[in-house]
Short mmCIF file of C-alpha atoms in Angstrom, two decimals:
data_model
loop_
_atom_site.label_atom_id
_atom_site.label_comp_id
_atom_site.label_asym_id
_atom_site.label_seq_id
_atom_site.Cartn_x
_atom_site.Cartn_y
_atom_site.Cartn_z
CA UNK A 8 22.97 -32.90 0.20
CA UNK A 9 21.28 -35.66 2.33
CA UNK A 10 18.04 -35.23 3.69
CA UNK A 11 15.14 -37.10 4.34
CA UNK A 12 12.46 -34.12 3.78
CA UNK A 13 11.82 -33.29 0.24
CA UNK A 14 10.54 -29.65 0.51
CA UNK A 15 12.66 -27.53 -1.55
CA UNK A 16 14.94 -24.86 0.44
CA UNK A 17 16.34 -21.69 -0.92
CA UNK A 18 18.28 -19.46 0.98
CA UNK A 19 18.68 -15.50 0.49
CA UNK A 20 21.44 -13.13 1.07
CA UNK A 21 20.03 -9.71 0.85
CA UNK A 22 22.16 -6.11 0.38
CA UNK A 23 22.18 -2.72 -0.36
CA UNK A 24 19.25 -0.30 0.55
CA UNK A 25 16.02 -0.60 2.15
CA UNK A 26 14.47 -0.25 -1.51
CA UNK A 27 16.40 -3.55 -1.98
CA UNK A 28 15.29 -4.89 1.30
CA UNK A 29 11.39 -4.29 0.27
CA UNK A 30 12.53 -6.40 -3.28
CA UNK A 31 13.79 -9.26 -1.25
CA UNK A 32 10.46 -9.77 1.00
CA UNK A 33 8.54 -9.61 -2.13
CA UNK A 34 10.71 -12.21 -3.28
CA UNK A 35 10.70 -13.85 -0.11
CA UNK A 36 6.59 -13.91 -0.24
CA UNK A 37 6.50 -15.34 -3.24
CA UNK A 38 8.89 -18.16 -2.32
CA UNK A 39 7.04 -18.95 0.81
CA UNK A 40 3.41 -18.73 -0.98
CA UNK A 41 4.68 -21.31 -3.23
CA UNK A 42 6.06 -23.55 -0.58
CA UNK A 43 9.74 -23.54 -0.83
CA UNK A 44 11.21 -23.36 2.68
CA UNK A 45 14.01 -20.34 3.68
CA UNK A 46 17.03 -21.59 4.66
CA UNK A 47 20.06 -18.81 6.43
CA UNK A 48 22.05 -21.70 5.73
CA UNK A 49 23.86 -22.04 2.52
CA UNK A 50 24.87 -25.94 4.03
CA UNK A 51 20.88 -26.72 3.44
CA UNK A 52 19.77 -24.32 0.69
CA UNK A 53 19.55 -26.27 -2.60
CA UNK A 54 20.29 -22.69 -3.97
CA UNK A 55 20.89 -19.42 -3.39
CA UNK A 56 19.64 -15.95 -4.25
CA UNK A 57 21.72 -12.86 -4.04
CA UNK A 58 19.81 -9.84 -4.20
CA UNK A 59 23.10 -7.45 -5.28
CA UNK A 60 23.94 -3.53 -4.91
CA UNK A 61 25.89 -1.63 -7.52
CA UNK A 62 25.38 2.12 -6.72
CA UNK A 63 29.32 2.54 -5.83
CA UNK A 64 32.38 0.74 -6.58
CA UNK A 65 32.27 -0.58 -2.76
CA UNK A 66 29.06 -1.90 -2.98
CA UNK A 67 29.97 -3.53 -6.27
CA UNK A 68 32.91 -5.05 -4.32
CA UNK A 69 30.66 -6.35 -1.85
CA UNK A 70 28.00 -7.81 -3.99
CA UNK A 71 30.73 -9.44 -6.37
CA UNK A 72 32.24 -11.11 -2.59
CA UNK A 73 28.54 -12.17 -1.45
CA UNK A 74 28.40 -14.46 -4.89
CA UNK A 75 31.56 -15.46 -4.86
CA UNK A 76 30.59 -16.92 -1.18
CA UNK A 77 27.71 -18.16 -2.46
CA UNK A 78 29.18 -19.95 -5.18
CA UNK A 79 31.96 -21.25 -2.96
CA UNK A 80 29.61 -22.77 -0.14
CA UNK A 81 26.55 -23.70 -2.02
CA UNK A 82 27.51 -23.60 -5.49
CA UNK A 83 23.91 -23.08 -7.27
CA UNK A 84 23.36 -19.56 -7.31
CA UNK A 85 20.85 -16.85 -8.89
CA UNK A 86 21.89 -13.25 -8.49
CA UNK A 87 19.63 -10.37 -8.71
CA UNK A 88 18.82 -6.47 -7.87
CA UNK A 89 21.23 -3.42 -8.73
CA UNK A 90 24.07 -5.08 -9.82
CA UNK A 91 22.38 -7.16 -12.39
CA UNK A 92 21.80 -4.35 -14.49
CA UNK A 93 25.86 -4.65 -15.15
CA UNK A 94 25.40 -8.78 -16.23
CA UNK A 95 28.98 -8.74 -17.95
CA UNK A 96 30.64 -7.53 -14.64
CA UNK A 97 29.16 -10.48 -12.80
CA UNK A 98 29.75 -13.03 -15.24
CA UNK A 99 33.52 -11.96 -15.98
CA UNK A 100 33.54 -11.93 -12.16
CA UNK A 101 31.58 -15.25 -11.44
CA UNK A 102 31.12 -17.00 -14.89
CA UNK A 103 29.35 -20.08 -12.47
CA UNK A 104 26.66 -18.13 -11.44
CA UNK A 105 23.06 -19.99 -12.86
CA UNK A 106 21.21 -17.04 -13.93
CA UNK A 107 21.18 -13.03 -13.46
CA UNK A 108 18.70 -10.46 -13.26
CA UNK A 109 18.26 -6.99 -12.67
CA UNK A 110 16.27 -4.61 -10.10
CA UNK A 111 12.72 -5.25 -8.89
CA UNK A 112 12.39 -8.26 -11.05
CA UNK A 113 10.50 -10.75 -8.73
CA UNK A 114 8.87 -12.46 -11.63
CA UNK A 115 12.00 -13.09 -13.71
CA UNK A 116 13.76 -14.48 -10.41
CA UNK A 117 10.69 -16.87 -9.44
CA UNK A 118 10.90 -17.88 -13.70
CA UNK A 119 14.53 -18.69 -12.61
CA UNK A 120 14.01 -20.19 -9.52
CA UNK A 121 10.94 -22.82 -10.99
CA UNK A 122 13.94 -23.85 -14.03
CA UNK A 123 16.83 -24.84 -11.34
CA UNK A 124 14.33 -25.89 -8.73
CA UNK A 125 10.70 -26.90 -9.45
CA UNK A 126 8.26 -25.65 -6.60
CA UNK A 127 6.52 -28.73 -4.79
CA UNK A 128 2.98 -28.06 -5.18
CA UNK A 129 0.36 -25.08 -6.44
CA UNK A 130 -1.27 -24.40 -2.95
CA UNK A 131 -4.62 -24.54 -2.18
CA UNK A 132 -4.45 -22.13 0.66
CA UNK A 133 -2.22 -19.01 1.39
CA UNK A 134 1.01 -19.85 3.21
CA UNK A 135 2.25 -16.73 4.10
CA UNK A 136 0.59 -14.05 6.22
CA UNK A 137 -1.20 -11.15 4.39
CA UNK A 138 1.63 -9.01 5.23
CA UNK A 139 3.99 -10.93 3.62
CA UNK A 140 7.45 -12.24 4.23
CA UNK A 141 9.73 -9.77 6.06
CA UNK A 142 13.45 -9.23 7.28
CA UNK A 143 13.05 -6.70 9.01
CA UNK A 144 12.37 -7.07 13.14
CA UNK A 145 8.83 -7.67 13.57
CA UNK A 146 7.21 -4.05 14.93
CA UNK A 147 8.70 -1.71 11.63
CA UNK A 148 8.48 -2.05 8.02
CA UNK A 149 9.74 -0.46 4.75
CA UNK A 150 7.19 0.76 2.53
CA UNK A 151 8.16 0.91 -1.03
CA UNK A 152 5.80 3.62 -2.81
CA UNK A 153 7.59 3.79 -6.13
CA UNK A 154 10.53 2.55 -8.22
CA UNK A 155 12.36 4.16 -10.56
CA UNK A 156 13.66 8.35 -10.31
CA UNK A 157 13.28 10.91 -12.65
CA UNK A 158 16.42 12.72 -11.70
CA UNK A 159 19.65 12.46 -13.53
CA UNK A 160 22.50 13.34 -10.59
CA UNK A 161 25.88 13.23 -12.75
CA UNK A 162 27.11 10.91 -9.64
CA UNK A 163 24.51 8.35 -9.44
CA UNK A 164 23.45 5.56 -12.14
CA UNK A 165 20.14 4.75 -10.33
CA UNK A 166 17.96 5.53 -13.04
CA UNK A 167 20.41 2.92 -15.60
CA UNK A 168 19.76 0.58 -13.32
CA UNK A 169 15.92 0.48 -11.74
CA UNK A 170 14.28 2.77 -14.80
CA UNK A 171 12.68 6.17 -14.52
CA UNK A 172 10.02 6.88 -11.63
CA UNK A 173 6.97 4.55 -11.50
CA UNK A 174 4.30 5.26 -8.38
CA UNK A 175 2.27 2.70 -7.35
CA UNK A 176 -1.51 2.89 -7.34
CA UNK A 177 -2.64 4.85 -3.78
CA UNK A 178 -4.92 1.70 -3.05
CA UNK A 179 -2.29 -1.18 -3.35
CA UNK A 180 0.25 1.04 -1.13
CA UNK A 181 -2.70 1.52 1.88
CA UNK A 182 -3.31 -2.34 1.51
CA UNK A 183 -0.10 -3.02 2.37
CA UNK A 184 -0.05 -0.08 4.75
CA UNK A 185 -3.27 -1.57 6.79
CA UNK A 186 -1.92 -5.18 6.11
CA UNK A 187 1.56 -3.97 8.07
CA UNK A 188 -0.48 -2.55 11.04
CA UNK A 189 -2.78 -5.73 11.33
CA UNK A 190 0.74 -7.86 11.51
CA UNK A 191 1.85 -5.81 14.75
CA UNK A 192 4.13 -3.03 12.80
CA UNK A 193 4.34 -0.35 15.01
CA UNK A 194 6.58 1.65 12.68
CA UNK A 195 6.19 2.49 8.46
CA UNK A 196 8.89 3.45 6.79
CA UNK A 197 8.34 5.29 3.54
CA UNK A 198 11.34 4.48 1.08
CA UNK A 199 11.65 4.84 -3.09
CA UNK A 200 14.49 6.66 -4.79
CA UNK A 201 12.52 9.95 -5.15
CA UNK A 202 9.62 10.01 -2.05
CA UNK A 203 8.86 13.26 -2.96
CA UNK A 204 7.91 12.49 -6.12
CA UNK A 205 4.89 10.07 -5.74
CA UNK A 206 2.53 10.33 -8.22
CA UNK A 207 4.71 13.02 -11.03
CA UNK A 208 4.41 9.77 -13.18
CA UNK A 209 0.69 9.24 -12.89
CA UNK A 210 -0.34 13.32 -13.08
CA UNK A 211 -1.33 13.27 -9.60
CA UNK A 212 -4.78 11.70 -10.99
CA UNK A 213 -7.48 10.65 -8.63
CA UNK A 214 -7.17 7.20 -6.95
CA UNK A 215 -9.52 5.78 -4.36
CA UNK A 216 -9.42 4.42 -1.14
CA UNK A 217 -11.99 2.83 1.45
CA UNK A 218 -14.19 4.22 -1.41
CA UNK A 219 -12.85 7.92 -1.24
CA UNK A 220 -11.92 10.15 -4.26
CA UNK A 221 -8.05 10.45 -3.05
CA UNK A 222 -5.29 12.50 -5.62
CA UNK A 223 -2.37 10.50 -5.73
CA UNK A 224 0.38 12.77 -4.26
CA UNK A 225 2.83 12.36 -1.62
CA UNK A 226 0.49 15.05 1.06
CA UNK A 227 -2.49 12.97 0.69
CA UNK A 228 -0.75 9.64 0.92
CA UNK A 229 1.14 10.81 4.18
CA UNK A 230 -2.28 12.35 5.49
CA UNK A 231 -3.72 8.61 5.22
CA UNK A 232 -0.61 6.46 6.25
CA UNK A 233 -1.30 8.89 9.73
CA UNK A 234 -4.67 7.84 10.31
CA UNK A 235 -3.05 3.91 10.59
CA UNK A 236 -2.09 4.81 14.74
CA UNK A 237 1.40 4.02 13.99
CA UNK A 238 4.72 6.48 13.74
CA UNK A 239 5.19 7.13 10.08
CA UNK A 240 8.85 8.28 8.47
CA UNK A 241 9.46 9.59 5.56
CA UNK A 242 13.15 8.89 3.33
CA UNK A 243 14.52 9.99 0.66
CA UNK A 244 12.63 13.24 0.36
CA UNK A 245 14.13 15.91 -2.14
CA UNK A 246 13.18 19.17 -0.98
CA UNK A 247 10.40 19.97 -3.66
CA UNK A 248 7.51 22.95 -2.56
CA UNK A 249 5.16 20.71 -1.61
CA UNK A 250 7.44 19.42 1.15
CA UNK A 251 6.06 22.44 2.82
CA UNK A 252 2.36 21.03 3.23
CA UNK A 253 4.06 18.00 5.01
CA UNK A 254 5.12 20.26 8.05
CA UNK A 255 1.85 20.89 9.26
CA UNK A 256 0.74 17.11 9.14
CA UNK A 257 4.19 16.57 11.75
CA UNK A 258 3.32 19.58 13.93
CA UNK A 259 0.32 17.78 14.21
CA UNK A 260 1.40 14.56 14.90
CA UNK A 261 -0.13 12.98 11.84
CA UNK A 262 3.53 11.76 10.89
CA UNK A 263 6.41 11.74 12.65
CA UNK A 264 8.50 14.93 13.03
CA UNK A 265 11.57 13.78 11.18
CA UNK A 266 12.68 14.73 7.37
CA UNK A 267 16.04 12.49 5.51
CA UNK A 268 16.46 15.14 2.44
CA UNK A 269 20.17 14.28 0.86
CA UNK A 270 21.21 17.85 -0.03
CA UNK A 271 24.73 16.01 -1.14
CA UNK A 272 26.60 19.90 -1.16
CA UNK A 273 26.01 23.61 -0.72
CA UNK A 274 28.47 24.85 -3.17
CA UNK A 275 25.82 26.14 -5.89
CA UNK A 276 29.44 25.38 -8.81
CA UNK A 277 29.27 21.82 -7.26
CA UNK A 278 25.33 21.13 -7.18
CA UNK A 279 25.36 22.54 -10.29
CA UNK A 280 28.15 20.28 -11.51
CA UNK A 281 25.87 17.28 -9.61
CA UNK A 282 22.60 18.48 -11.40
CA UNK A 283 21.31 19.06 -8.14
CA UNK A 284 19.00 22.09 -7.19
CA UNK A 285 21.63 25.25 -5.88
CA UNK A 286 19.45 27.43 -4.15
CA UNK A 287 21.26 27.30 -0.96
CA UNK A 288 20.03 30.06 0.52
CA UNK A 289 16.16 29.63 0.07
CA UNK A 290 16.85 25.80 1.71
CA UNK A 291 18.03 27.50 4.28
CA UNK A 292 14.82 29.72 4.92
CA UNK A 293 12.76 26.52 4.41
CA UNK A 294 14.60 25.16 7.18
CA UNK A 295 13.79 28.22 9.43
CA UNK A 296 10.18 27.94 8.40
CA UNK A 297 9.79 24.45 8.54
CA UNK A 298 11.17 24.72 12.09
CA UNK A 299 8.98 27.67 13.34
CA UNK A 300 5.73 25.44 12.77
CA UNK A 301 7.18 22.29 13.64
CA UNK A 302 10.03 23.06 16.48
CA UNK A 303 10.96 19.31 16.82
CA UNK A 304 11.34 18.54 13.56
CA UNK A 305 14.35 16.49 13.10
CA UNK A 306 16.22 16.95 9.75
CA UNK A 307 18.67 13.82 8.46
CA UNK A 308 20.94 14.41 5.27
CA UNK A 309 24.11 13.23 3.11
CA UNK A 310 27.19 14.73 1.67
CA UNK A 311 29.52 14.00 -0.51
CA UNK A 312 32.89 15.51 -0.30
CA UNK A 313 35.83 15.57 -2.91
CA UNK A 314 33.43 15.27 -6.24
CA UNK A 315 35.35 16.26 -9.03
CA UNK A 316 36.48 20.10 -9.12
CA UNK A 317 35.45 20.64 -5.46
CA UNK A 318 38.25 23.54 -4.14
CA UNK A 319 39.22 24.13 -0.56
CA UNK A 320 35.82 27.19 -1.37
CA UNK A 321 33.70 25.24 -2.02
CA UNK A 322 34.46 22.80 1.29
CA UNK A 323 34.32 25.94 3.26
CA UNK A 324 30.86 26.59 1.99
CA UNK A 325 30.07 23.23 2.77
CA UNK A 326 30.82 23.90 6.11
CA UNK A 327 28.86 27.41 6.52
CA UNK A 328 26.17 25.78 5.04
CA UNK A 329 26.47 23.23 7.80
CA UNK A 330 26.82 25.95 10.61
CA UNK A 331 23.83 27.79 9.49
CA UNK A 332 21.70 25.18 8.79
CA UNK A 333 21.84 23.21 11.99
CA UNK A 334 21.05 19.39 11.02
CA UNK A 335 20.55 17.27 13.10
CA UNK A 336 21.77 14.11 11.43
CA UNK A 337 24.66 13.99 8.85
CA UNK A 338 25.81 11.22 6.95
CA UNK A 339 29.22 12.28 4.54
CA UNK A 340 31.04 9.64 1.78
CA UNK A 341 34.16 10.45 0.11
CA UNK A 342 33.23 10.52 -3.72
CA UNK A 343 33.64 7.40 -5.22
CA UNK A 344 33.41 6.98 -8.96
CA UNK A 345 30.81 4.87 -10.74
CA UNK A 346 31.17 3.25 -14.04
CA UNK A 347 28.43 4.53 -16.31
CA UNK A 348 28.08 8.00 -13.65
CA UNK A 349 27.82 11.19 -16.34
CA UNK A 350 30.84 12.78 -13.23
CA UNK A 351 33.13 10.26 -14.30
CA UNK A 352 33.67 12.85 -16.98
CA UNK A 353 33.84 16.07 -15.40
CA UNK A 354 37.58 17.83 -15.12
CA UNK A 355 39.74 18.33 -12.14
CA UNK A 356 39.24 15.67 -9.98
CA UNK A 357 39.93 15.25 -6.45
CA UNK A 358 42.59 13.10 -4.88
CA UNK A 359 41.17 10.16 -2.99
CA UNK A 360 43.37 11.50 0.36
CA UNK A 361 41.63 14.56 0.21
CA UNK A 362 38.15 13.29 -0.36
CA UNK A 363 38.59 11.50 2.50
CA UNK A 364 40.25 14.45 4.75
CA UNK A 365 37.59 16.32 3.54
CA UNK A 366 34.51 13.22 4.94
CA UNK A 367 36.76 13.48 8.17
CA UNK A 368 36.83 17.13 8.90
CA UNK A 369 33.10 17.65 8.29
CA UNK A 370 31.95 14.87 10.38
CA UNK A 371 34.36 16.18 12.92
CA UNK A 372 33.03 19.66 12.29
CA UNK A 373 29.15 18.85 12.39
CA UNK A 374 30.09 16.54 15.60
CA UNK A 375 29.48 19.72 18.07
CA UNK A 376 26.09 21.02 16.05
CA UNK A 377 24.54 17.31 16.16
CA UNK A 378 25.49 17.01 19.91
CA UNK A 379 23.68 20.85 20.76
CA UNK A 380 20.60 19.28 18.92
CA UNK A 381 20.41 16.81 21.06
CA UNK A 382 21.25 18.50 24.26
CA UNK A 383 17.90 20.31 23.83
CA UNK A 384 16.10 17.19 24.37
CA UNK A 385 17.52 16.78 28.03
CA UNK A 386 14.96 17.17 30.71
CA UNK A 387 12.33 16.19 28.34
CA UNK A 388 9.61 13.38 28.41
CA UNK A 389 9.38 11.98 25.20
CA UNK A 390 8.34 8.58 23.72
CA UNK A 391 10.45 5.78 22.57
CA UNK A 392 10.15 2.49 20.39
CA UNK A 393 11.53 -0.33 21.79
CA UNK A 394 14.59 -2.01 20.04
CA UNK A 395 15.96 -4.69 22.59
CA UNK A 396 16.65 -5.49 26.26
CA UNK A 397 20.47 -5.60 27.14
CA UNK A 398 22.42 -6.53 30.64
CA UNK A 399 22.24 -2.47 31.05
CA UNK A 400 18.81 -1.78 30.37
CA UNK A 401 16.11 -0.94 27.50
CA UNK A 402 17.44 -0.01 23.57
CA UNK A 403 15.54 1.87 22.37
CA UNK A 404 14.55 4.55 19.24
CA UNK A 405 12.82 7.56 19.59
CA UNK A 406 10.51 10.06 16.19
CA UNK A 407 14.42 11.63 15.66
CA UNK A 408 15.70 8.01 15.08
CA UNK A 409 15.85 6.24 12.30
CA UNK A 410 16.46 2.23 12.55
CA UNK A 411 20.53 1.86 10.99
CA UNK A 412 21.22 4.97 10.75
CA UNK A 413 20.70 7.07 13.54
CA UNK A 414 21.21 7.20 17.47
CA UNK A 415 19.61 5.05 19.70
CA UNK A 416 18.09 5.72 23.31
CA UNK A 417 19.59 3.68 25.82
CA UNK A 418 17.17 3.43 29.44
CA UNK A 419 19.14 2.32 32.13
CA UNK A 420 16.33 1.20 33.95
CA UNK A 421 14.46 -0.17 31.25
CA UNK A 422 14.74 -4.20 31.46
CA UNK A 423 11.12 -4.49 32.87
CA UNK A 424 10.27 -2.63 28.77
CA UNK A 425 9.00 -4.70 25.88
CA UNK A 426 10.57 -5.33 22.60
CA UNK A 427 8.57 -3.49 19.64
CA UNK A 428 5.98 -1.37 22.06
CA UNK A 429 6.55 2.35 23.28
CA UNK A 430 7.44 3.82 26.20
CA UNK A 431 7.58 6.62 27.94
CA UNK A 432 10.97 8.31 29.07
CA UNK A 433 12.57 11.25 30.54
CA UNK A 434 16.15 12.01 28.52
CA UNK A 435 18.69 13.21 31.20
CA UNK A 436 21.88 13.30 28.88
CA UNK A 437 23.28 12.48 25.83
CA UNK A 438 26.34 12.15 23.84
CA UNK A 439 27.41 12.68 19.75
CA UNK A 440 24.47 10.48 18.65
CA UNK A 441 22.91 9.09 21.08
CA UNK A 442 20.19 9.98 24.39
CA UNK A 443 20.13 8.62 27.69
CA UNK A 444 16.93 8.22 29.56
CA UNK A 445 14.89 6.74 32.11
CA UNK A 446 11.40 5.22 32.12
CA UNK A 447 8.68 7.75 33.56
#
């Protein structure tokens, strides 16, 4: 590699989830703070992270193509995140590779990173801004309150791989909070494997902030992340009691009407087969009550069809529970076995066709509830975050959209709109996913 400035470059190739995404800009921060350069080029990068996934056999594929890319273009590469947790995979895989970690292991991969290439100097001043390095667009922002989940789902390996639940102090999350906000975020988004869980691991004990007694629970953290000015959504949120007191707080407009609980099934033999909770029908009269105080409240979930001794029933369920419950947003994956997942056990499993007839038939089957919820948003005025401008107008987001995974709102006559500030629009149709609107 010939070139005449010195400064060490590293460049970064980043998967998985937005928990993942949050480990990279720490990473990122700390690379930056230290004076390495970021390079998107693997050409120029005198190595290369890979911050890895491993929660399914797809992702695994992914992350084992990402190094292998890596390897093959750059040839000095560290690989970290989910997928390090499963070294001997990697290395049988991509025997080349310098080093490996596992999850949330910033410190190990800067240890790594010093060995195969020494940072130029100790800096006397701060080289990063005090909200850090980011890769996400410049006006929203995950916010990682915990690592770790106390659960133990028979399909997922999440706990094998980033630990049991640990919260972070209520202080160091509202720095980072107030930190975002100062940057220009106009949008927090609350991720960790288990949201409603924040604080189980610490007993709920009192914290402080701005020199106020504050318990450490999800409620009280979401009742300061609103007084910030800026939309706040919540991810990941299993539907404990105290989701309850967080209704009020989006009635109110506190935080943002909008709720991503993955329910997974509705067949109480298959939840219970999951170790997931299989009241269906009391979910279902939290959903009418949550609704009656907040009546925009926007509910997101996932599904997963064809897990191991799932009958034609317990589909059909499934589906009622779909019909009654009228989500808004549904996400579905065809099971998909993971080495090390407790289900990999379980008897009578389902044929990969039919898990995958199965993903296609509910999507196609929730297709007609998702487009009623939107249709009652027609005629309204309702405010919108700016994505992009396009040839045909504003892209935009509104509180029922989440960034990846949701619709979008597209303003025809929006081109005169700025990137990362709201707006004001009136919806006037809409289509499976998506609204249509024009600027008031």
């Amino acid at each position: 590699m010939n070139r005449s400035d010195p400064t060490p470059r590293v460049g970064m190739v980043s998967l998985g989830c937005p928990k993942a995404t949050v480990d990279t800009e720490r990473i990122l921060t700390r690379l930056r703070a230290e004076g390495y350069e970021i390079t998107p080029e693997y050409g120029e990068a005198d190595l290369v992270i890979v911050n890895t996934c491993g929660f399914i056999e797809e992702a695994v594929a992914e992350s084992l193509d990402a190094i292998g890319e890596a390897i093959q273009e750059n040839g000095k590469v560290i690989v970290t995140g989910c997928l390090g947790a499963r070294r001997d995979v990697i290395l049988a895989a991509h025997p080349k590779v310098l080093a490996v970690t596992g999850p949330h292991a910033t410190d190990e991969v800067m240890a790594l990173v010093h060995r195969h290439l020494p940072k130029p100097h100790d800096p006397f001043v701060d080289l990063v801004p005090p909200q850090g390095v980011r890769v996400t667009p410049a006006h929203y922002a995950y916010l990682k309150i915990s690592e770790g989940c106390n659960h133990r789902c028979t399909f997922c390996i999440i706990p094998q791989l980033r630990g049991d639940l640990v919260s972070r102090p209520i202080h160091e999350i509202m720095e980072e909070a107030e930190a975002l906000v100062a940057s220009g975020v106009k949008e927090i988004l609350v991720v960790s494997q288990d949201t409603s869980a924040y604080g189980v691991d610490l007993n709920y004990r009192t914290g402080f902030w701005q020199g106020r007694p504050v318990k450490q629970r999800l409620t009280e953290l979401a009742k300061l992340l609103g007084e910030l000015g800026v939309w706040v959504r919540l991810h990941y949120v299993y539907p404990y009691p105290s989701v309850d007191e967080l209704i009020p707080l989006m009635a109110e407009g506190k935080i943002l009407p909008y709720l991503d609980i993955p329910f997974q099934h509705a067949s109480p033999k298959i939840l219970q087969l999951m170790k997931r909770p299989a009241a269906t029908e009391k979910v279902l009269e939290r959903i009418r009550k949550w609704r009656s105080i907040c009546p925009d409240l926007t509910i997101r979930s996932t599904f997963i069809t064809g897990f191991p001794g799932e009958t034609e029933y317990d589909f059909e369920l499934l589906l009622q529970f779909l019909e009654a419950a009228q989500l808004d947003r549904v996400g579905v994956f065809p099971y998909s076995p993971v080495e090390g997942a407790a289900a990999n056990e379980l008897p009578d499993p389902v044929p990969e066709a039919i898990r995958e007839e199965r993903r296609i038939r509910l999507l196609a089957f929730q297709e007609d509830i998702s487009t009623q919820r939107l249709e009652r948003w027609i005629g309204r005025e309702i405010d919108v975050l700016v994505e992009e401008i396009d040839e045909e107008g504003a892209v935009a987001r509104s509180a029922a959209d989440a960034p990846e995974i949701d619709g979008l709102v597209y303003v025809a006559n929006g081109a005169a709109l700025t990137p990362g500030e709201f707006a004001r629009v009136r919806v006037v149709d809409c289509d499976v996913h998506d609204l249509y609107a024009e600027t008031v």
